XYZ file of N, CA, C and O in Angstrom:
776
model
N -3.630 -16.085 52.574
C -1.878 -15.634 52.242
C -1.479 -15.100 51.019
O -1.017 -16.287 51.185
N -1.507 -14.408 50.656
C -0.720 -15.141 49.371
C 0.883 -14.837 48.876
O 1.448 -14.152 50.504
N 1.041 -15.887 49.228
C 2.895 -15.690 49.406
C 3.483 -15.338 47.491
O 3.583 -14.749 47.521
N 4.556 -14.852 48.656
C 5.945 -13.484 47.888
C 6.667 -14.122 46.690
O 7.083 -15.103 47.503
N 6.188 -13.815 46.126
C 7.333 -14.660 45.007
C 9.073 -13.849 45.043
O 9.343 -13.092 45.721
N 9.531 -14.346 44.608
C 10.454 -14.414 44.416
C 10.942 -13.256 43.150
O 10.745 -13.804 41.746
N 12.275 -12.183 42.979
C 12.747 -11.160 42.617
C 12.582 -11.953 40.702
O 14.073 -12.778 40.817
N 12.944 -12.005 39.474
C 13.592 -12.881 38.494
C 14.530 -11.663 38.152
O 14.753 -10.646 38.506
N 15.824 -12.566 37.195
C 17.023 -11.382 37.356
C 16.412 -10.127 36.551
O 17.754 -9.424 36.709
N 15.929 -10.188 35.163
C 15.848 -8.959 35.166
C 15.591 -8.340 36.589
O 15.663 -6.790 36.659
N 14.135 -8.118 37.100
C 13.662 -7.549 37.730
C 14.998 -7.316 39.297
O 15.549 -5.383 39.478
N 15.850 -8.142 39.595
C 17.260 -7.965 40.049
C 17.651 -6.589 39.806
O 18.615 -6.018 40.775
N 18.233 -7.132 38.178
C 19.429 -5.550 38.104
C 18.739 -4.709 37.764
O 19.819 -3.425 38.009
N 17.548 -3.942 37.396
C 17.282 -3.409 37.470
C 16.616 -2.358 39.436
O 17.103 -1.688 38.919
N 16.473 -3.647 40.419
C 16.948 -3.456 41.804
C 17.804 -2.879 41.933
O 18.089 -1.548 42.466
N 18.863 -3.394 42.095
C 20.656 -2.894 42.150
C 20.784 -1.456 41.445
O 22.080 -0.924 41.174
N 20.568 -1.563 39.758
C 20.819 -0.084 38.905
C 20.423 1.492 40.027
O 20.487 2.408 40.872
N 18.913 0.408 41.116
C 18.125 1.507 41.462
C 18.993 1.475 42.880
O 19.276 3.003 43.385
N 18.762 1.375 43.571
C 19.870 0.805 45.425
C 21.269 1.923 45.034
O 21.707 1.630 45.382
N 21.891 1.385 43.782
C 22.999 1.881 43.309
C 22.952 3.723 44.165
O 23.273 3.851 44.321
N 21.917 4.529 42.914
C 21.577 5.249 43.469
C 21.288 6.249 44.395
O 20.369 7.241 44.531
N 19.732 5.378 45.539
C 19.607 5.522 46.525
C 20.832 5.375 47.973
O 21.066 4.550 47.524
N 19.647 6.793 48.685
C 20.401 6.279 50.058
C 19.030 5.116 51.031
O 18.630 5.877 50.596
N 20.424 4.815 51.594
C 19.519 3.457 52.690
C 18.482 4.638 54.055
O 18.489 5.239 54.467
N 17.639 4.368 53.849
C 16.313 4.026 55.617
C 16.927 3.579 56.763
O 17.544 3.489 57.404
N 17.614 2.419 55.865
C 17.412 1.511 57.547
C 18.956 0.474 56.436
O 19.709 0.748 55.655
N 19.535 0.008 58.087
C 21.153 -0.593 58.137
C 21.445 -1.747 57.801
O 21.949 -2.182 56.960
N 19.148 -3.370 57.326
C 20.453 -4.033 57.053
C 19.998 -3.916 55.664
O 18.632 -3.051 54.585
N 21.419 -4.994 54.694
C 21.109 -4.901 53.402
C 19.561 -5.923 52.808
O 19.637 -6.543 53.505
N 19.450 -5.427 51.754
C 18.656 -6.304 51.508
C 19.167 -7.996 50.131
O 20.456 -7.216 49.897
N 18.607 -9.235 50.612
C 19.788 -10.139 49.864
C 19.290 -10.106 48.408
O 17.262 -10.784 48.192
N 20.186 -9.707 47.966
C 19.348 -10.492 46.080
C 19.769 -11.652 46.015
O 21.161 -12.490 46.305
N 19.196 -12.102 45.183
C 19.256 -13.368 43.594
C 20.892 -12.881 42.614
O 21.343 -11.625 42.819
N 21.931 -13.789 43.360
C 23.033 -13.508 42.394
C 23.041 -13.616 41.028
O 22.184 -14.601 40.701
N 23.325 -12.408 39.773
C 23.221 -12.777 38.807
C 23.367 -13.830 37.807
O 24.913 -14.303 37.931
N 22.441 -13.626 36.739
C 23.119 -15.527 36.638
C 24.172 -16.172 35.751
O 24.431 -14.614 34.856
N 24.742 -16.948 35.215
C 26.073 -16.402 34.420
C 25.662 -16.346 33.191
O 24.137 -17.476 32.826
N 26.512 -16.444 31.993
C 25.848 -15.719 30.938
C 25.526 -16.993 30.572
O 26.739 -17.704 30.002
N 24.697 -17.411 29.555
C 25.094 -18.685 29.145
C 25.342 -18.792 27.594
O 25.687 -17.381 26.849
N 26.295 -20.132 26.656
C 26.767 -19.356 25.741
C 25.952 -19.634 25.044
O 25.076 -21.207 24.573
N 26.873 -19.613 23.667
C 25.734 -19.380 22.055
C 25.768 -20.672 21.753
O 26.616 -21.900 21.824
N 24.998 -21.245 20.757
C 24.913 -22.659 20.242
C 25.614 -22.892 19.538
O 25.977 -21.264 18.271
N 26.435 -24.157 19.096
C 27.788 -23.665 18.659
C 26.605 -24.193 17.401
O 25.647 -24.269 17.055
N 27.288 -23.123 15.983
C 27.449 -23.023 14.177
C 26.776 -24.174 13.959
O 26.776 -24.545 12.922
N 28.000 -24.972 14.094
C 27.317 -26.911 13.229
C 26.131 -27.591 13.206
O 25.392 -26.832 12.781
N 25.159 -27.313 15.160
C 23.876 -27.680 14.320
C 23.080 -26.096 13.404
O 21.541 -26.242 13.866
N 23.032 -24.586 13.384
C 22.252 -23.664 13.224
C 21.461 -23.670 11.994
O 22.394 -24.597 10.490
N 20.110 -23.430 11.625
C 19.508 -24.686 10.794
C 20.027 -23.069 8.888
O 20.286 -22.181 9.495
N 20.570 -23.844 7.986
C 21.530 -22.973 6.987
C 19.533 -21.672 7.278
O 18.928 -22.243 6.828
N 19.693 -20.538 6.698
C 19.032 -19.681 6.612
C 18.678 -19.714 4.943
O 17.770 -19.185 4.308
N 19.237 -20.224 3.914
C 18.699 -20.637 2.704
C 18.503 -21.762 2.606
O 18.784 -22.672 2.784
N 16.945 -22.177 1.921
C 16.743 -23.580 1.339
C 17.876 -23.823 -0.314
O 18.360 -23.647 -0.399
N 18.410 -25.351 0.159
C 19.372 -24.455 -1.149
C 19.131 -25.443 -2.489
O 17.974 -25.273 -2.858
N 19.413 -25.277 -3.390
C 19.223 -24.960 -4.626
C 20.916 -25.225 -5.964
O 21.734 -24.776 -5.158
N 20.711 -25.437 -6.787
C 21.661 -25.550 -7.854
C 21.208 -24.386 -8.916
O 19.795 -23.982 -9.351
N 21.902 -24.405 -9.239
C 22.219 -22.714 -10.634
C 21.496 -24.252 -11.559
O 21.403 -24.630 -11.711
N 20.223 -22.568 -11.875
C 19.860 -22.983 -13.038
C 18.256 -23.734 -13.342
O 16.992 -24.013 -13.754
N 18.048 -23.821 -11.317
C 16.652 -24.586 -11.471
C 15.729 -23.390 -10.856
O 15.556 -22.218 -11.271
N 14.570 -24.056 -11.738
C 13.698 -22.686 -12.034
C 12.994 -22.433 -10.200
O 13.116 -23.197 -9.147
N 12.866 -21.418 -10.023
C 12.874 -20.905 -8.492
C 10.892 -21.088 -8.042
O 10.238 -21.040 -8.944
N 10.678 -21.238 -7.066
C 9.498 -21.810 -5.721
C 8.924 -20.374 -5.197
O 9.774 -19.934 -3.979
N 7.908 -20.078 -6.038
C 6.976 -18.698 -5.839
C 6.322 -19.008 -4.050
O 6.176 -20.340 -4.349
N 6.957 -18.595 -3.533
C 6.385 -18.932 -2.270
C 4.217 -18.945 -1.914
O 4.389 -18.107 -2.777
N 4.416 -19.225 -0.967
C 2.602 -19.791 -0.772
C 2.163 -18.415 -0.451
O 2.860 -17.596 0.556
N 1.241 -17.882 -1.660
C -0.144 -16.905 -1.405
C -1.002 -16.798 0.249
O -1.375 -18.241 0.409
N -0.751 -15.782 0.922
C -0.117 -16.033 2.659
C -1.461 -15.052 2.520
O -0.754 -13.640 2.836
N -2.976 -14.292 2.150
C -3.999 -13.481 2.708
C -3.963 -14.201 3.552
O -5.056 -14.621 3.585
N -4.051 -13.359 4.982
C -5.067 -13.466 6.382
C -5.795 -13.135 6.576
O -6.918 -14.035 7.043
N -6.535 -11.591 5.819
C -7.828 -12.193 5.614
C -8.794 -12.348 4.770
O -9.087 -12.096 3.635
N -9.955 -13.353 5.311
C -10.263 -13.785 3.364
C -11.443 -13.102 2.967
O -12.161 -11.230 3.134
N -12.118 -13.174 1.905
C -12.673 -12.590 1.270
C -14.707 -12.507 1.737
O -14.174 -13.731 2.651
N -15.227 -11.822 0.996
C -16.414 -11.474 1.175
C -17.378 -12.600 0.844
O -17.386 -13.872 2.203
N -17.253 -13.243 0.225
C -17.811 -14.551 -0.322
C -17.359 -16.429 1.100
O -18.497 -16.314 0.661
N -15.771 -15.796 0.656
C -15.354 -16.820 1.594
C -15.746 -16.525 3.056
O -16.300 -17.912 3.260
N -16.057 -15.381 3.634
C -16.407 -14.756 4.599
C -18.591 -15.663 4.514
O -19.005 -16.383 6.442
N -19.077 -15.191 4.181
C -20.923 -15.627 3.122
C -20.010 -16.946 4.093
O -21.826 -17.320 3.912
N -19.206 -17.892 2.793
C -19.811 -19.059 2.645
C -19.458 -19.846 3.724
O -19.996 -21.177 4.437
N -18.328 -19.553 5.057
C -18.116 -20.100 5.907
C -19.426 -19.577 7.659
O -18.643 -19.872 8.391
N -20.586 -19.405 6.763
C -21.435 -19.389 7.482
C -21.973 -19.986 7.753
O -22.249 -20.688 7.227
N -22.552 -20.563 9.148
C -23.314 -21.547 9.247
C -24.338 -21.698 9.128
O -25.314 -20.434 8.515
N -25.405 -22.500 8.476
C -26.855 -22.301 7.607
C -27.121 -22.862 8.075
O -27.550 -24.329 8.912
N -28.210 -22.544 8.237
C -29.560 -22.002 8.330
C -30.846 -23.058 8.414
O -31.990 -22.477 8.497
N -30.914 -22.482 7.001
C -31.812 -23.435 5.915
C -31.937 -24.271 5.680
O -31.266 -24.737 5.871
N -33.068 -24.131 5.137
C -33.660 -25.519 4.119
C -31.864 -25.598 3.371
O -31.811 -25.609 2.510
N -31.670 -27.144 3.271
C -29.846 -27.726 2.744
C -30.326 -26.883 1.062
O -29.682 -26.742 -0.248
N -31.473 -28.140 1.081
C -32.302 -27.962 -0.615
C -32.211 -26.935 -1.116
O -31.806 -26.413 -2.451
N -32.998 -25.906 -0.584
C -33.549 -24.462 -1.060
C -32.671 -24.033 -1.258
O -32.467 -22.939 -1.776
N -31.062 -23.977 -0.780
C -29.998 -23.136 -0.286
C -29.233 -23.936 -1.469
O -29.055 -22.631 -2.631
N -29.282 -25.086 -1.991
C -28.848 -24.931 -3.010
C -28.607 -24.574 -4.479
O -28.333 -24.369 -5.254
N -30.852 -24.340 -5.073
C -31.450 -23.845 -5.348
C -31.012 -23.133 -5.733
O -30.684 -21.761 -6.505
N -30.882 -22.218 -4.418
C -30.645 -20.334 -4.276
C -29.340 -20.342 -5.193
O -29.458 -19.798 -5.421
N -28.552 -21.051 -4.174
C -27.188 -19.758 -4.389
C -27.236 -20.399 -6.679
O -25.769 -19.808 -6.901
N -27.622 -21.340 -6.437
C -27.731 -22.074 -9.140
C -27.752 -20.491 -9.225
O -28.448 -21.143 -10.572
N -29.118 -19.761 -8.897
C -30.151 -18.803 -9.381
C -31.176 -19.679 -9.911
O -31.705 -18.805 -10.729
N -31.508 -20.742 -8.837
C -32.624 -21.433 -9.568
C -34.387 -20.429 -9.150
O -34.991 -21.423 -9.744
N -34.076 -20.145 -7.585
C -34.892 -19.387 -7.479
C -34.532 -18.181 -7.893
O -33.729 -16.968 -7.542
N -36.394 -18.268 -8.212
C -36.949 -16.284 -8.183
C -36.722 -15.739 -7.209
O -37.527 -16.106 -6.654
N -36.365 -14.681 -7.003
C -35.724 -13.960 -5.469
C -38.008 -13.136 -5.792
O -38.576 -12.270 -7.297
N -38.474 -12.524 -4.908
C -39.702 -12.554 -4.867
C -39.446 -10.137 -4.736
O -41.160 -9.687 -5.310
N -38.736 -10.041 -4.030
C -38.879 -8.762 -4.766
C -36.849 -8.690 -4.182
O -36.643 -9.604 -3.482
N -37.049 -6.579 -5.265
C -35.352 -5.983 -4.898
C -35.425 -5.151 -4.393
O -36.530 -4.256 -5.073
N -34.033 -4.891 -4.399
C -34.296 -3.245 -3.710
C -32.579 -3.081 -4.065
O -31.490 -3.940 -4.689
N -32.286 -2.473 -5.717
C -30.805 -0.791 -6.265
C -30.467 -0.810 -4.728
O -31.227 0.266 -5.079
N -29.292 -0.829 -4.705
C -29.056 0.303 -3.132
C -28.280 0.940 -3.933
O -27.286 2.178 -3.802
N -27.191 0.446 -5.526
C -26.396 1.140 -6.325
C -26.052 2.437 -6.340
O -27.368 2.755 -6.242
N -24.905 2.969 -6.201
C -25.165 4.306 -6.029
C -24.789 4.600 -5.057
O -24.833 6.804 -5.412
N -26.000 4.735 -3.749
C -26.495 5.359 -2.581
C -24.865 5.276 -1.889
O -24.174 4.323 -1.634
N -24.816 6.958 -0.685
C -24.770 6.916 0.270
C -24.554 5.205 0.915
O -25.291 5.030 1.047
N -23.891 5.243 2.368
C -23.986 4.359 3.352
C -24.640 5.638 4.353
O -25.711 4.271 4.936
N -24.583 6.366 4.556
C -25.939 6.847 5.036
C -27.574 7.223 3.511
O -28.725 6.705 5.098
N -27.165 6.783 3.368
C -28.787 6.505 2.663
C -29.098 5.512 2.289
O -30.597 5.113 2.158
N -27.786 4.373 1.391
C -28.920 3.344 2.435
C -29.049 2.461 3.208
O -30.115 1.830 2.893
N -28.329 2.692 4.799
C -29.127 2.056 5.757
C -30.654 2.063 6.363
O -31.537 1.675 6.671
N -31.190 3.087 5.600
C -32.807 2.926 6.363
C -33.711 2.757 5.665
O -33.979 2.543 5.152
N -33.366 3.232 4.196
C -33.039 2.459 3.172
C -33.361 0.625 2.865
O -34.672 0.417 2.494
N -32.420 -0.066 2.723
C -32.211 -1.310 3.125
C -33.190 -1.867 4.599
O -34.285 -2.828 3.821
N -33.307 -0.469 5.948
C -34.166 -1.457 6.762
C -35.214 -1.110 6.065
O -36.456 -2.598 6.572
N -35.916 -0.260 5.909
C -37.490 0.138 5.236
C -37.830 -1.577 4.998
O -38.741 -1.842 4.450
N -36.796 -2.144 2.913
C -37.265 -2.667 2.538
C -37.322 -4.028 2.753
O -38.493 -5.263 3.175
N -36.329 -4.553 3.928
C -35.769 -5.781 4.434
C -37.823 -5.839 5.215
O -38.043 -7.360 5.435
N -37.774 -5.299 5.631
C -38.789 -4.820 7.414
C -40.510 -5.533 6.375
O -40.794 -6.252 7.108
N -40.709 -4.159 6.125
C -41.798 -4.426 4.553
C -41.793 -5.776 4.336
O -42.650 -6.058 4.246
N -40.878 -6.357 3.518
C -40.548 -7.647 2.806
C -41.486 -8.796 3.573
O -41.934 -9.502 3.160
N -40.358 -8.469 4.702
C -40.963 -10.159 5.464
C -42.048 -9.591 5.814
O -42.884 -10.604 7.196
N -42.980 -8.190 6.247
C -44.324 -7.954 7.223
C -45.427 -8.994 5.909
O -46.228 -9.259 6.506
N -44.553 -8.362 4.935
C -45.482 -8.183 3.232
C -45.403 -10.694 3.415
O -46.212 -11.162 2.702
N -44.284 -11.302 3.737
C -44.571 -12.760 4.043
C -43.850 -13.232 2.302
O -43.898 -14.216 2.651
N -43.138 -12.223 2.451
C -41.911 -12.704 2.160
C -40.298 -13.991 1.580
O -40.435 -13.450 3.793
N -40.552 -14.535 1.332
C -39.197 -14.814 1.378
C -38.070 -15.192 1.188
O -36.422 -14.565 1.591
N -36.930 -14.746 -0.761
C -36.325 -14.229 -0.811
C -36.013 -13.383 -1.260
O -36.877 -12.417 -2.709
N -35.637 -12.519 -1.208
C -35.255 -11.032 -1.881
C -33.937 -10.631 -2.165
O -33.329 -11.136 -1.817
N -33.521 -10.012 -3.064
C -32.680 -9.795 -3.748
C -32.405 -8.158 -3.749
O -32.577 -7.101 -3.257
N -30.850 -8.379 -2.924
C -30.148 -7.138 -1.825
C -28.788 -6.749 -3.326
O -28.842 -7.093 -3.253
N -29.351 -4.979 -4.825
C -28.360 -5.472 -5.197
C -27.282 -4.346 -4.089
O -27.412 -2.778 -4.700
N -25.946 -4.302 -4.790
C -25.378 -3.061 -3.546
C -24.116 -2.523 -4.938
O -23.939 -1.425 -5.223
N -23.585 -3.309 -5.782
C -22.959 -2.818 -7.072
C -21.128 -3.112 -6.878
O -20.845 -4.103 -5.481
N -20.588 -2.972 -7.777
C -19.232 -3.947 -7.507
C -18.526 -3.222 -6.648
O -17.278 -3.126 -5.719
N -18.630 -1.427 -6.493
C -17.157 -0.844 -6.167
C -16.840 -0.312 -7.247
O -17.051 -1.436 -8.132
N -16.109 1.034 -7.026
C -15.189 1.710 -7.656
C -13.866 1.466 -7.536
O -13.741 1.698 -6.372
N -13.221 0.853 -8.146
C -11.928 0.501 -7.675
C -10.929 2.376 -8.224
O -11.429 3.314 -8.812
N -10.908 2.848 -7.506
C -9.893 4.113 -7.064
C -8.575 4.327 -6.829
O -8.416 2.797 -6.274
N -7.974 4.594 -7.010
C -6.173 4.732 -6.638
C -6.221 4.934 -5.943
O -6.577 5.392 -4.854
N -5.018 4.634 -5.236
C -4.538 3.970 -3.673
C -3.296 3.682 -3.803
O -2.223 3.923 -3.799
N -3.491 5.256 -3.173
C -1.874 6.481 -3.061
C -2.169 6.260 -1.494
O -0.142 6.585 -1.432
N -2.420 5.492 -0.531
C -1.689 5.572 0.845
C -0.896 4.124 1.371
O -1.449 3.485 0.822
N -1.062 4.176 2.642
C -0.289 2.790 3.098
C -1.200 1.851 3.816
O -0.741 1.226 3.316
N -2.219 2.068 4.223
C -3.188 1.233 4.009
C -4.574 1.174 2.982
O -4.892 1.597 2.185
N -3.943 -1.080 2.426
C -5.037 -0.163 1.374
C -6.602 -0.931 1.142
O -7.035 -0.374 3.384
N -7.131 0.377 0.011
C -9.003 0.815 0.001
C -9.190 -0.925 -0.134
O -9.339 -1.080 -0.455
N -10.907 -0.680 0.476
C -11.294 -1.920 -0.223
C -11.865 -1.404 -1.633
O -12.479 -0.230 -0.777
N -12.090 -2.179 -1.489
C -12.865 -2.087 -3.268
C -15.094 -1.882 -2.439
O -15.722 -3.167 -2.103
N -15.969 -0.667 -2.749
C -17.155 -1.795 -2.411
C -17.595 -1.370 -1.575
O -17.826 -2.564 -0.112
N -17.721 -0.620 -0.818
C -18.136 0.358 0.880
C -19.856 -0.939 1.390
O -19.775 -1.374 1.695
N -20.375 -0.481 0.074
C -22.073 -0.825 0.472
C -21.838 -2.845 0.294
O -22.265 -2.870 1.336
N -21.550 -3.198 -0.700
C -20.860 -4.527 -0.847
C -20.974 -5.225 0.604
O -21.433 -5.737 0.771
N -19.330 -4.399 0.640
C -18.210 -4.486 2.671
C -19.689 -4.538 3.693
O -19.819 -5.417 4.903
N -20.898 -3.228 3.825
C -21.568 -3.231 4.738
C -22.913 -3.645 4.544
O -23.053 -4.017 6.142
N -22.946 -3.790 3.647
C -24.433 -4.297 3.914
C -24.910 -6.170 4.469
O -26.135 -6.413 5.472
N -24.675 -7.275 4.401
C -24.040 -8.178 5.348
C -23.455 -8.307 7.001
O -25.098 -8.748 7.433
N -23.084 -7.043 6.919
C -22.815 -6.271 8.415
C -24.938 -6.018 8.858
O -24.769 -7.501 9.622
N -24.240 -5.404 7.808
C -26.531 -4.850 9.206
C -27.430 -5.468 8.720
O -28.698 -5.510 9.609
N -27.840 -6.626 8.116
C -28.012 -7.641 7.524
C -27.911 -8.687 9.022
O -29.582 -9.670 9.449
N -27.318 -8.720 9.567
C -27.045 -10.163 11.353
C -27.344 -8.610 12.476
O -26.975 -9.190 13.502
N -27.916 -7.293 11.674
C -27.426 -6.251 12.637
C -28.930 -5.974 13.347
O -30.479 -6.309 12.163
N -29.142 -5.852 14.580
C -30.805 -5.873 14.969
C -31.365 -4.202 14.498
O -30.403 -2.969 13.788
N -32.350 -4.256 13.389
C -33.373 -4.081 14.157
C -33.848 -5.690 12.670
O -34.857 -5.711 12.518
N -32.481 -6.289 11.997
C -32.442 -6.206 10.705
C -32.710 -7.814 10.970
O -33.368 -9.681 9.939
N -31.409 -8.666 11.766
C -31.274 -9.306 12.100
C -32.391 -10.699 12.195
O -32.311 -12.006 12.228
N -33.486 -10.001 12.924
C -34.380 -11.715 13.733
C -35.097 -11.823 12.778
O -35.778 -12.698 12.367
N -35.545 -10.679 11.931
C -35.974 -11.149 9.933
C -35.048 -11.730 9.409
O -36.030 -12.313 8.154
N -34.206 -12.025 9.186
C -32.976 -13.048 8.314
C -32.519 -13.767 8.322
O -32.065 -14.591 10.261
N -32.897 -14.460 7.718
C -32.400 -15.651 7.930
C -31.278 -16.285 7.160
O -30.264 -16.431 8.264
N -31.026 -15.910 5.758
C -29.552 -15.988 5.967
C -29.177 -15.214 4.649
O -30.352 -15.184 4.243
N -28.001 -14.634 4.517
C -27.237 -14.666 3.365
C -26.576 -14.450 2.749
O -25.269 -15.589 2.946
N -26.468 -14.867 0.848
C -25.551 -15.354 0.420
C -25.481 -14.262 -1.075
O -26.370 -13.503 -0.750
N -24.299 -14.383 -1.755
C -23.860 -13.594 -2.694
C -24.629 -14.560 -3.454
O -25.049 -15.820 -3.522
N -25.057 -13.226 -4.135
C -26.289 -13.053 -5.710
C -25.621 -14.203 -6.503
O -24.032 -14.419 -7.030
N -26.035 -15.084 -7.292
C -25.970 -15.796 -8.610
C -25.320 -15.284 -9.367
O -26.141 -13.805 -9.847
N -24.589 -15.157 -11.265
C -24.279 -14.215 -11.936
C -25.457 -13.308 -12.487
O -25.263 -12.204 -12.782
N -26.156 -14.464 -12.600
C -27.178 -14.453 -13.268
C -28.537 -12.807 -12.839
O -29.550 -12.485 -13.237
N -28.669 -13.536 -11.665
C -28.840 -11.970 -10.504
C -28.140 -10.904 -10.448
O -28.739 -10.535 -9.443
N -26.716 -10.690 -10.394
C -25.948 -9.541 -10.571
C -24.033 -10.275 -9.491
O -23.854 -8.623 -9.339
N -23.739 -11.992 -9.270
C -23.013 -11.990 -8.565
C -22.647 -11.373 -7.416
O -22.938 -11.341 -5.932
N -20.857 -10.977 -8.016
C -20.251 -10.596 -6.433
C -21.511 -8.570 -5.920
O -20.629 -8.268 -4.652
N -21.738 -8.251 -6.544
C -22.734 -7.134 -7.108
C -24.091 -6.432 -5.882
O -24.777 -6.432 -5.831
N -24.638 -8.551 -5.420
C -26.043 -9.392 -4.997
C -25.718 -9.641 -3.809
O -24.935 -10.766 -3.977
N -26.569 -9.422 -2.858
C -26.614 -10.518 -2.116
C -28.358 -11.218 -2.431
O -29.191 -10.739 -2.299
N -29.370 -12.497 -2.400
C -29.683 -13.314 -1.837
C -30.217 -12.738 -0.632
O -29.058 -13.293 0.933
N -30.871 -12.578 -0.119
C -31.773 -12.574 1.024
C -32.758 -13.605 1.639
O -33.554 -13.627 0.902
N -32.053 -14.719 1.996
C -33.663 -14.957 2.770
C -34.248 -14.977 4.052
O -33.793 -15.401 5.148
N -35.247 -14.196 4.032
C -36.026 -14.441 5.586
C -36.819 -15.801 5.959
O -37.797 -16.555 5.512
N -36.652 -14.730 7.566
C -38.075 -16.108 8.459
C -38.981 -16.119 7.922
O -39.801 -15.298 7.367
N -39.908 -17.019 8.572
C -41.316 -16.932 8.723
C -42.334 -16.283 9.425
O -40.893 -15.839 10.143
N -42.702 -15.393 9.167
C -43.333 -14.768 10.141
C -44.151 -15.047 11.178
O -44.819 -16.531 11.245
């Protein structure tokens, strides 16, 4: 059997306000805890100053930039390394030549998704290991709303698609391409062995 808990001071105050407007059904009074005594505010001598001390003529120290959402290359870089480290280093430095490529640049998301699935599954079936997926970097548009818009819908969506079924089981590693293969507008996709 569960123990009954006592009312908190806020609940007791709420109950008192309700009890004043209600008519009791029973004659037994309800015993409520006494309201807590108001606590004293801390003395001002111990309060921290809201402004950092400064001297006239001193240069302004810029606050640290806090970007809560990591960039796409940072997210891909944080992914665990599932392939050989030496091959990965060669791949990210542009030393390995992709065996096949697909250019999704200029396609809509609805057009690009089935094309990407077809390309990756065909490349995996053919025994290819390294393919290049070109997405483009996206166009900067006028940002008139209160919510910032991402640049490059395909660029952000393709890594997500590559980790979901039916492509996830075929893909071993996704990395941003080297500048000579498209840089931030393309991805190296390293496929698993058949």
